[in-house]
Structure formats: C-alpha cells, structure tokens
Amino acid sequence: MKREKEFEINGCISVPEDLSYDDFWYKFIDFIEANNWYFGGGITEIIDGFYINEDGTNADHVLDQDIKELIYQGNNKKAIEIYMGITGADNNEAQAYISELSKRLWGNSFRKLTRFLKKLEDKKIFYKLDTVRDDYIMVEVAVPGQRWEVEFSPDGDVVVERFKSFEDVGDEKLLDHLFENFSD
C-alpha cells in the first residue's frame, strides 16, 4: 500500500505590497498544480502584523496569542514591552492596544460566565463554583438524574460535560464498591 506524504506549512510568505490576495492565491495554486501536488487549507492576509478582515480592516495581531497568555498571567507590563518591540508602537499606543485586548478577553469570558449564572439563578437551578484546571472556572450544576460541569476559560471557550444517572439506587453497600474500585 502506498503511503501518503504531506508537509504542513506554518509560516508567512513576504510579498510586494501591491500583490492582491487573489493574485497571490492563483500563483500559489498554479505552483502546487504545476507539480501535480494538492493543497488543503486556506490562507490569511496579514499587513503590518495584523490579520485582515474581509472588509479590509485590521483584526487581531499575529502575536495576540502570546500576548494573551501574558495578559492571562496578569503580566500586562511584559505584554506592552513585547508589543512595542515587535510593532514599533510607542508606550501610549501599546498600552491602549493591550488595554483593549485585555477588556475583550476578560470581558467576553466574564460576560458569558455571569450571564450563565444569572440564567441558572432565574430558573432556580442549584449550582456551585469550582476550579479543576488552570485558568478555568467550573460551574457544577446538579439536577435530578444529571450532573453538569460547565467550564469557562479566559479566552471565552466554554466546555460542557453532562453526566446522566444510571438510576441505580441502592443501600450503603454500594459505598463499598466506591472505595474498592476508586481508591488510590
């Protein structure tokens, strides 16, 4: 059986400023097809370090993921320094950018969490807060026959796990099973 070999490309290609997205794409695909290769994926336009939205406006900076990690760690000062070093922005511009990014990050995740908690309270559903993984806040929800774990991350991700009861009701002898099978 013939094995398939692929290369995953993680990088950027520098091009003249006047080369359009479509012209680049056609040249790239022509190169791939001229070699009888296939390409699966897409491309993203970047100008001056910013991803470009479809309407031509700036989206996130390519370094935002690294900068986000620093913000999550509470190290905005280092995030500002890195941003200034890479973009050449002055201190005021860098502070404004990091401040806005921080508001988007924490605001989005905090908003999701507080809206979820409010909805639980409005519906009179019991919950408690916990943390099991770094940087995640877990909301444990208990309803008849089910237990839910809903985790909120700083970047706005929500992870939901639902556990359903087997409706296996017994007496205290079931506790022996718990300790025999699940103790360290």
GROMACS .gro file of C-alpha atoms in nm:
model
  184
    1MET     CA    1   0.000   0.000   0.000
    2LYS     CA    2   0.136   0.339  -0.097
    3ARG     CA    3   0.169   0.582   0.190
    4GLU     CA    4   0.064   0.943   0.155
    5LYS     CA    5   0.319   1.205   0.248
    6GLU     CA    6   0.229   1.562   0.341
    7PHE     CA    7   0.403   1.875   0.465
    8GLU     CA    8   0.226   2.112   0.698
    9ILE     CA    9   0.337   2.471   0.643
   10ASN     CA   10   0.339   2.710   0.939
   11GLY     CA   11   0.479   3.041   0.833
   12CYS     CA   12   0.432   3.352   0.626
   13ILE     CA   13   0.533   3.445   0.274
   14SER     CA   14   0.650   3.805   0.224
   15VAL     CA   15   0.518   3.958  -0.097
   16PRO     CA   16   0.518   4.301  -0.262
   17GLU     CA   17   0.261   4.535  -0.105
   18ASP     CA   18   0.067   4.573  -0.431
   19LEU     CA   19   0.011   4.195  -0.476
   20SER     CA   20  -0.359   4.125  -0.420
   21TYR     CA   21  -0.497   3.836  -0.221
   22ASP     CA   22  -0.645   3.678  -0.535
   23ASP     CA   23  -0.324   3.717  -0.739
   24PHE     CA   24  -0.123   3.553  -0.461
   25TRP     CA   25  -0.373   3.269  -0.433
   26TYR     CA   26  -0.374   3.198  -0.806
   27LYS     CA   27   0.010   3.198  -0.826
   28PHE     CA   28   0.032   2.971  -0.521
   29ILE     CA   29  -0.222   2.722  -0.655
   30ASP     CA   30  -0.061   2.731  -1.003
   31PHE     CA   31   0.270   2.635  -0.841
   32ILE     CA   32   0.108   2.349  -0.648
   33GLU     CA   33  -0.077   2.216  -0.952
   34ALA     CA   34   0.228   2.252  -1.183
   35ASN     CA   35   0.400   1.997  -0.958
   36ASN     CA   36   0.096   1.763  -0.950
   37TRP     CA   37   0.051   1.830  -0.580
   38TYR     CA   38  -0.265   1.905  -0.385
   39PHE     CA   39  -0.330   2.174  -0.126
   40GLY     CA   40  -0.584   2.155   0.152
   41GLY     CA   41  -0.633   2.458   0.370
   42GLY     CA   42  -0.662   2.829   0.331
   43ILE     CA   43  -0.468   3.150   0.356
   44THR     CA   44  -0.498   3.455   0.572
   45GLU     CA   45  -0.387   3.802   0.469
   46ILE     CA   46  -0.158   3.988   0.710
   47ILE     CA   47  -0.050   4.352   0.679
   48ASP     CA   48   0.194   4.508   0.926
   49GLY     CA   49   0.144   4.213   1.161
   50PHE     CA   50  -0.237   4.232   1.169
   51TYR     CA   51  -0.475   3.976   1.026
   52ILE     CA   52  -0.704   4.145   0.776
   53ASN     CA   53  -1.081   4.108   0.794
   54GLU     CA   54  -1.283   4.058   0.475
   55ASP     CA   55  -1.382   4.424   0.483
   56GLY     CA   56  -1.015   4.528   0.481
   57THR     CA   57  -0.997   4.635   0.847
   58ASN     CA   58  -0.740   4.509   1.096
   59ALA     CA   59  -0.827   4.209   1.309
   60ASP     CA   60  -0.604   4.061   1.581
   61HIS     CA   61  -0.227   4.097   1.570
   62VAL     CA   62  -0.034   3.780   1.485
   63LEU     CA   63   0.127   3.796   1.829
   64ASP     CA   64  -0.203   3.823   2.012
   65GLN     CA   65  -0.193   3.460   2.128
   66ASP     CA   66   0.144   3.512   2.300
   67ILE     CA   67   0.029   3.847   2.434
   68LYS     CA   68  -0.299   3.690   2.554
   69GLU     CA   69  -0.102   3.437   2.760
   70LEU     CA   70   0.082   3.722   2.932
   71ILE     CA   71  -0.247   3.902   2.999
   72TYR     CA   72  -0.398   3.583   3.147
   73GLN     CA   73  -0.093   3.562   3.374
   74GLY     CA   74  -0.151   3.922   3.483
   75ASN     CA   75   0.169   4.041   3.315
   76ASN     CA   76   0.038   4.334   3.110
   77LYS     CA   77   0.368   4.518   3.152
   78LYS     CA   78   0.557   4.243   2.966
   79ALA     CA   79   0.279   4.228   2.703
   80ILE     CA   80   0.322   4.603   2.642
   81GLU     CA   81   0.700   4.565   2.612
   82ILE     CA   82   0.668   4.282   2.358
   83TYR     CA   83   0.408   4.470   2.157
   84MET     CA   84   0.628   4.781   2.147
   85GLY     CA   85   0.934   4.577   2.048
   86ILE     CA   86   0.763   4.399   1.761
   87THR     CA   87   0.538   4.673   1.622
   88GLY     CA   88   0.748   4.980   1.698
   89ALA     CA   89   0.449   5.137   1.873
   90ASP     CA   90   0.518   5.394   2.143
   91ASN     CA   91   0.424   5.329   2.506
   92ASN     CA   92   0.084   5.503   2.482
   93GLU     CA   93  -0.018   5.312   2.168
   94ALA     CA   94   0.097   4.982   2.320
   95GLN     CA   95  -0.087   5.048   2.646
   96ALA     CA   96  -0.406   5.131   2.458
   97TYR     CA   97  -0.379   4.815   2.244
   98ILE     CA   98  -0.308   4.585   2.543
   99SER     CA   99  -0.584   4.751   2.746
  100GLU     CA  100  -0.838   4.696   2.467
  101LEU     CA  101  -0.724   4.336   2.411
  102SER     CA  102  -0.746   4.270   2.785
  103LYS     CA  103  -1.100   4.409   2.801
  104ARG     CA  104  -1.205   4.190   2.507
  105LEU     CA  105  -1.052   3.879   2.662
  106TRP     CA  106  -1.172   3.913   3.016
  107GLY     CA  107  -1.493   4.090   2.927
  108ASN     CA  108  -1.607   3.820   2.685
  109SER     CA  109  -1.540   3.527   2.917
  110PHE     CA  110  -1.664   3.706   3.229
  111ARG     CA  111  -1.980   3.815   3.047
  112LYS     CA  112  -2.051   3.458   2.936
  113LEU     CA  113  -2.000   3.330   3.290
  114THR     CA  114  -2.216   3.593   3.459
  115ARG     CA  115  -2.496   3.556   3.203
  116PHE     CA  116  -2.493   3.180   3.255
  117LEU     CA  117  -2.504   3.219   3.636
  118LYS     CA  118  -2.788   3.470   3.612
  119LYS     CA  119  -2.987   3.233   3.393
  120LEU     CA  120  -2.934   2.948   3.642
  121GLU     CA  121  -3.049   3.174   3.926
  122ASP     CA  122  -3.351   3.298   3.731
  123LYS     CA  123  -3.452   2.936   3.664
  124LYS     CA  124  -3.378   2.844   4.029
  125ILE     CA  125  -3.125   2.577   3.930
  126PHE     CA  126  -2.871   2.494   4.201
  127TYR     CA  127  -2.504   2.539   4.115
  128LYS     CA  128  -2.167   2.579   4.279
  129LEU     CA  129  -1.838   2.723   4.154
  130ASP     CA  130  -1.513   2.528   4.146
  131THR     CA  131  -1.183   2.513   3.963
  132VAL     CA  132  -1.013   2.197   3.842
  133ARG     CA  133  -0.793   2.316   3.554
  134ASP     CA  134  -0.562   2.616   3.541
  135ASP     CA  135  -0.737   2.933   3.421
  136TYR     CA  136  -1.084   2.771   3.401
  137ILE     CA  137  -1.382   2.840   3.626
  138MET     CA  138  -1.617   2.544   3.661
  139VAL     CA  139  -1.987   2.572   3.731
  140GLU     CA  140  -2.121   2.246   3.871
  141VAL     CA  141  -2.493   2.203   3.815
  142ALA     CA  142  -2.699   1.930   3.983
  143VAL     CA  143  -3.046   1.846   3.861
  144PRO     CA  144  -3.248   1.526   3.916
  145GLY     CA  145  -3.072   1.239   3.740
  146GLN     CA  146  -2.793   1.453   3.595
  147ARG     CA  147  -2.484   1.644   3.688
  148TRP     CA  148  -2.330   1.906   3.457
  149GLU     CA  149  -1.981   2.054   3.457
  150VAL     CA  150  -1.959   2.379   3.260
  151GLU     CA  151  -1.610   2.530   3.238
  152PHE     CA  152  -1.534   2.885   3.125
  153SER     CA  153  -1.184   2.976   3.005
  154PRO     CA  154  -1.028   3.324   2.998
  155ASP     CA  155  -1.042   3.333   2.617
  156GLY     CA  156  -1.417   3.270   2.610
  157ASP     CA  157  -1.423   2.895   2.542
  158VAL     CA  158  -1.698   2.701   2.716
  159VAL     CA  159  -1.662   2.327   2.778
  160VAL     CA  160  -1.972   2.132   2.882
  161GLU     CA  161  -1.983   1.780   3.022
  162ARG     CA  162  -2.308   1.611   3.119
  163PHE     CA  163  -2.328   1.303   3.339
  164LYS     CA  164  -2.650   1.104   3.348
  165SER     CA  165  -2.757   0.876   3.631
  166PHE     CA  166  -2.797   0.504   3.578
  167GLU     CA  167  -3.082   0.536   3.825
  168ASP     CA  168  -2.905   0.259   4.016
  169VAL     CA  169  -3.032   0.325   4.364
  170GLY     CA  170  -2.907   0.102   4.642
  171ASP     CA  171  -2.819   0.098   5.004
  172GLU     CA  172  -2.490   0.172   5.176
  173LYS     CA  173  -2.334  -0.150   5.039
  174LEU     CA  174  -2.279   0.046   4.715
  175LEU     CA  175  -2.029   0.257   4.909
  176ASP     CA  176  -1.804  -0.049   4.940
  177HIS     CA  177  -1.794  -0.059   4.560
  178LEU     CA  178  -1.688   0.307   4.556
  179PHE     CA  179  -1.392   0.254   4.787
  180GLU     CA  180  -1.286  -0.083   4.642
  181ASN     CA  181  -1.279   0.040   4.283
  182PHE     CA  182  -1.182   0.405   4.303
  183SER     CA  183  -0.933   0.446   4.587
  184ASP     CA  184  -0.565   0.519   4.519
   0.00000   0.00000   0.00000
